[in-house]
Coordinates of C-alpha atoms in Angstrom, one line a residue:
R1 CA 44.6 -35.5 -42.5
L2 CA 44.9 -35.5 -39.0
P3 CA 42.7 -33.2 -36.9
G4 CA 44.1 -30.2 -35.3
P5 CA 44.6 -29.7 -31.6
A6 CA 41.5 -29.4 -29.5
P7 CA 40.8 -25.8 -28.4
P8 CA 41.8 -25.2 -24.8
P9 CA 39.1 -25.5 -22.3
T10 CA 37.4 -22.3 -21.1
S11 CA 35.9 -21.7 -17.9
C12 CA 33.5 -19.0 -19.1
P13 CA 29.9 -20.3 -19.5
P14 CA 27.8 -19.5 -22.6
R15 CA 27.1 -16.1 -23.5
R16 CA 23.4 -16.5 -22.4
A17 CA 24.3 -17.7 -19.1
C18 CA 26.9 -15.0 -18.5
A19 CA 24.0 -12.4 -19.4
M20 CA 21.7 -13.7 -16.9
P21 CA 23.4 -12.6 -13.6
L22 CA 24.2 -9.2 -15.4
R23 CA 20.5 -8.9 -16.3
A24 CA 19.4 -9.7 -12.8
A25 CA 21.9 -7.1 -11.3
L26 CA 20.8 -4.4 -13.7
K27 CA 17.2 -5.0 -12.9
Q28 CA 17.7 -4.9 -9.2
K29 CA 19.6 -1.5 -9.8
V30 CA 16.6 -0.2 -11.7
L31 CA 14.1 -1.2 -9.1
E32 CA 16.2 0.4 -6.3
G33 CA 16.5 3.5 -8.3
L34 CA 12.6 3.8 -8.8
Q35 CA 12.0 3.1 -5.1
R36 CA 14.4 5.8 -4.2
H37 CA 12.0 8.7 -5.5
Q38 CA 8.6 9.3 -4.3
T39 CA 7.5 10.1 -7.8
T40 CA 8.4 6.9 -9.4
R41 CA 7.9 4.6 -6.4
R42 CA 4.3 3.8 -7.6
F43 CA 5.5 2.1 -10.6
V44 CA 7.1 -0.8 -8.7
A45 CA 5.7 -3.2 -6.2
P46 CA 6.1 -2.0 -2.6
P47 CA 9.0 -4.0 -0.7
Q48 CA 7.9 -6.5 1.9
A49 CA 7.7 -4.9 5.1
P50 CA 10.1 -6.3 7.7
P51 CA 8.8 -7.2 11.3
Y52 CA 8.2 -4.5 13.6
E53 CA 10.9 -3.3 15.8
G54 CA 10.4 -5.4 19.0
E55 CA 7.9 -7.4 17.6
D56 CA 7.1 -10.2 20.1
Q57 CA 5.4 -13.6 20.1
E58 CA 2.1 -12.1 21.5
E59 CA 1.7 -9.9 18.4
A60 CA 2.4 -12.7 16.0
R61 CA -0.1 -14.8 17.7
L62 CA -2.7 -11.9 17.3
R63 CA -1.9 -11.6 14.0
A64 CA -2.4 -15.4 13.1
G65 CA -5.6 -15.4 15.1
A66 CA -7.1 -12.6 13.2
A67 CA -6.2 -14.5 10.0
W68 CA -7.9 -17.4 11.2
Q69 CA -11.0 -15.6 12.1
R70 CA -11.2 -14.1 8.6
N71 CA -10.9 -17.3 7.0
L72 CA -13.4 -19.1 9.3
A73 CA -16.1 -16.1 8.9
D74 CA -15.6 -16.4 5.1
A75 CA -16.1 -20.1 5.3
V76 CA -19.1 -19.9 7.6
L77 CA -20.9 -17.5 5.4
S78 CA -20.3 -19.5 2.3
Y79 CA -21.4 -22.7 4.0
S80 CA -24.7 -21.3 5.1
E81 CA -25.5 -20.0 1.9
S82 CA -24.4 -23.0 0.1
V83 CA -26.5 -25.3 2.5
C84 CA -29.6 -23.2 1.8
L85 CA -29.2 -23.5 -2.0
A86 CA -28.5 -27.3 -1.7
F87 CA -31.7 -27.9 0.2
R88 CA -33.6 -25.7 -2.4
S89 CA -32.2 -27.7 -5.3
L90 CA -33.2 -31.0 -3.7
E91 CA -36.9 -29.7 -2.9
E92 CA -37.3 -28.4 -6.4
A93 CA -35.9 -31.8 -7.9
Q94 CA -38.5 -33.6 -5.5
R95 CA -41.2 -31.4 -6.9
S96 CA -40.3 -32.2 -10.5
L97 CA -40.3 -36.0 -9.7
Q98 CA -43.8 -35.8 -8.1
A99 CA -45.0 -33.8 -11.1
A100 CA -43.7 -36.4 -13.5
G101 CA -46.2 -38.8 -11.7
V102 CA -43.8 -40.8 -9.3
E103 CA -46.7 -41.1 -6.9
E104 CA -48.4 -43.5 -9.3
L105 CA -45.9 -46.2 -8.6
R106 CA -46.9 -48.8 -6.0
G107 CA -46.0 -47.6 -2.4
A108 CA -44.2 -44.5 -3.7
G109 CA -46.8 -42.0 -2.8
P110 CA -46.5 -41.8 0.8
L111 CA -42.5 -41.9 0.6
A112 CA -42.7 -39.0 -2.0
E113 CA -44.8 -36.9 0.2
A114 CA -42.8 -37.5 3.2
L115 CA -39.5 -36.5 1.2
S116 CA -41.4 -33.4 -0.1
S117 CA -42.3 -32.3 3.3
G118 CA -39.1 -32.9 4.8
L119 CA -37.0 -31.3 2.1
S120 CA -39.4 -28.2 2.3
R121 CA -38.8 -28.1 6.2
A122 CA -35.0 -28.5 6.0
H123 CA -34.9 -25.8 3.3
A124 CA -36.9 -23.3 5.5
A125 CA -34.6 -24.1 8.4
A126 CA -31.4 -23.8 6.4
C127 CA -32.5 -20.3 5.0
S128 CA -33.7 -19.1 8.4
M129 CA -30.2 -20.1 9.8
A130 CA -28.5 -18.2 7.0
V131 CA -30.4 -15.2 7.4
C132 CA -29.9 -15.1 11.4
V133 CA -26.0 -15.6 11.0
R134 CA -25.5 -13.3 8.0
A135 CA -25.8 -9.9 9.9
D136 CA -23.6 -11.0 12.6
L137 CA -21.0 -12.5 10.2
E138 CA -21.0 -9.4 8.1
A139 CA -20.4 -7.1 11.0
H140 CA -17.6 -9.5 12.1
R141 CA -16.0 -9.5 8.7
A142 CA -16.3 -5.6 8.5
A143 CA -14.3 -5.5 11.8
L144 CA -11.7 -7.8 10.5
S145 CA -11.4 -6.1 7.2
A146 CA -10.9 -2.7 9.2
C147 CA -8.2 -4.5 11.4
F148 CA -6.3 -5.8 8.4
G149 CA -6.4 -2.4 6.8
D150 CA -4.8 -0.8 10.0
I151 CA -2.2 -3.8 9.7
S152 CA -1.5 -3.1 6.1
H153 CA -0.8 0.5 6.7
A154 CA 1.3 -0.1 9.6
D155 CA 3.2 -2.6 7.5
T156 CA 3.8 -0.1 4.8
L157 CA 5.0 2.6 7.2
A158 CA 7.3 0.0 8.7
A159 CA 8.7 -0.6 5.2
E160 CA 9.3 3.1 4.9
V161 CA 11.2 3.2 8.1
A162 CA 13.3 0.3 6.9
R163 CA 14.0 2.2 3.6
Y164 CA 14.9 5.3 5.2
R165 CA 17.2 3.5 7.6
A166 CA 19.2 1.7 4.6
K167 CA 19.6 5.0 2.9
L168 CA 20.8 6.7 5.9
E169 CA 23.3 4.0 6.3
D170 CA 24.4 4.3 2.6
L171 CA 24.9 8.1 2.9
R172 CA 27.0 7.8 6.0
A173 CA 29.0 5.1 4.3
E174 CA 29.3 7.5 1.4
E175 CA 30.5 10.3 3.7
S176 CA 32.8 8.3 5.5
S177 CA 34.5 7.2 2.3
Q178 CA 34.7 10.7 1.0
R179 CA 36.4 11.9 4.3
G180 CA 38.9 9.1 3.9
R181 CA 40.1 10.2 0.5
A182 CA 42.5 12.7 0.0
G183 CA 41.7 15.9 -2.0
V184 CA 38.1 15.4 -2.0
D185 CA 36.0 18.6 -2.9
K186 CA 34.5 20.0 0.4
F187 CA 31.2 20.8 -1.5
V188 CA 30.8 17.3 -2.3
G189 CA 31.0 16.4 1.3
A190 CA 28.8 19.2 2.4
D191 CA 26.1 17.9 -0.3
V192 CA 26.2 14.6 1.3
Y193 CA 25.9 16.1 4.7
A194 CA 22.9 18.0 3.6
R195 CA 21.2 14.9 2.3
I196 CA 22.0 13.0 5.5
Q197 CA 20.3 15.7 7.5
R198 CA 17.1 15.7 5.1
N199 CA 16.8 11.9 5.4
E200 CA 17.5 12.0 9.2
K201 CA 14.3 14.3 9.4
K202 CA 12.3 12.0 7.2
F203 CA 13.5 8.9 8.9
A204 CA 12.4 10.5 12.5
A205 CA 8.9 11.5 11.0
A206 CA 8.4 7.9 9.4
R207 CA 9.4 6.2 12.5
E208 CA 7.0 8.4 14.7
A209 CA 4.0 7.6 12.1
A210 CA 5.0 4.0 12.0
Q211 CA 4.8 3.6 16.0
V212 CA 1.5 5.4 15.9
A213 CA 0.2 3.1 13.2
R214 CA 1.5 0.1 15.1
G215 CA -0.3 1.1 18.4
R216 CA -3.7 1.4 16.3
A217 CA -3.1 -1.9 14.6
G218 CA -2.3 -3.6 18.1
T219 CA -5.5 -2.1 19.6
A220 CA -7.5 -3.4 16.5
L221 CA -5.9 -6.9 16.7
R222 CA -6.7 -7.2 20.6
S223 CA -10.3 -6.1 19.9
C224 CA -10.7 -8.8 17.2
A225 CA -9.1 -11.3 19.6
A226 CA -11.9 -10.3 22.2
R227 CA -14.5 -11.3 19.6
R228 CA -13.2 -14.7 18.9
D229 CA -15.6 -16.4 21.3
S230 CA -18.6 -14.7 19.4
L231 CA -17.6 -16.1 15.9
C232 CA -17.2 -19.6 17.5
Q233 CA -20.8 -19.3 18.9
L234 CA -22.0 -18.4 15.3

């Protein structure tokens, strides 16, 4: 028996592949709906804040410099503590070796004593260095932490400004579309107009708060940049 004709080729991908873009679109729609209301906004991750309006290269340089200082301060503090612990471990290992009787070996006594004395002095010097720099490093890290707190707050408010701007654009587009359609109910247009007015007030308040926060973050960034030389000396 001859096989029947082959089925015509179809351009539709498998059902699972077709469902993936639909799921992504539905997920994005749900996230946008949750972000739209203050009550449900906490259930989703905040959107990434866009660059500030008029952000220049100087501000980007200050941000990069503050991040570099934070990383270096953390590394120096960890290094000073690690060096102190390392010399302590070596000193204890040397003491254990001497307690086991290594000095009884021919010619090992003076060498073991010299090593023990040198490791003891190195341990004391490393611990003294760690104590000396700890207070200054902790103060520097606290200032950097406060600076990054101001930056995070400013970025959050900048994201709010961008959200209100996008919402206003959507509302104005909706209002324009309704005006262009014939026979639209006047109350529908009035509702959209009221929503535009409310969001314009929210947008103005958010923009003013974002500008204040940006100024505070800029002051903190410049203050951290002025302390860069102190960190380098440490």
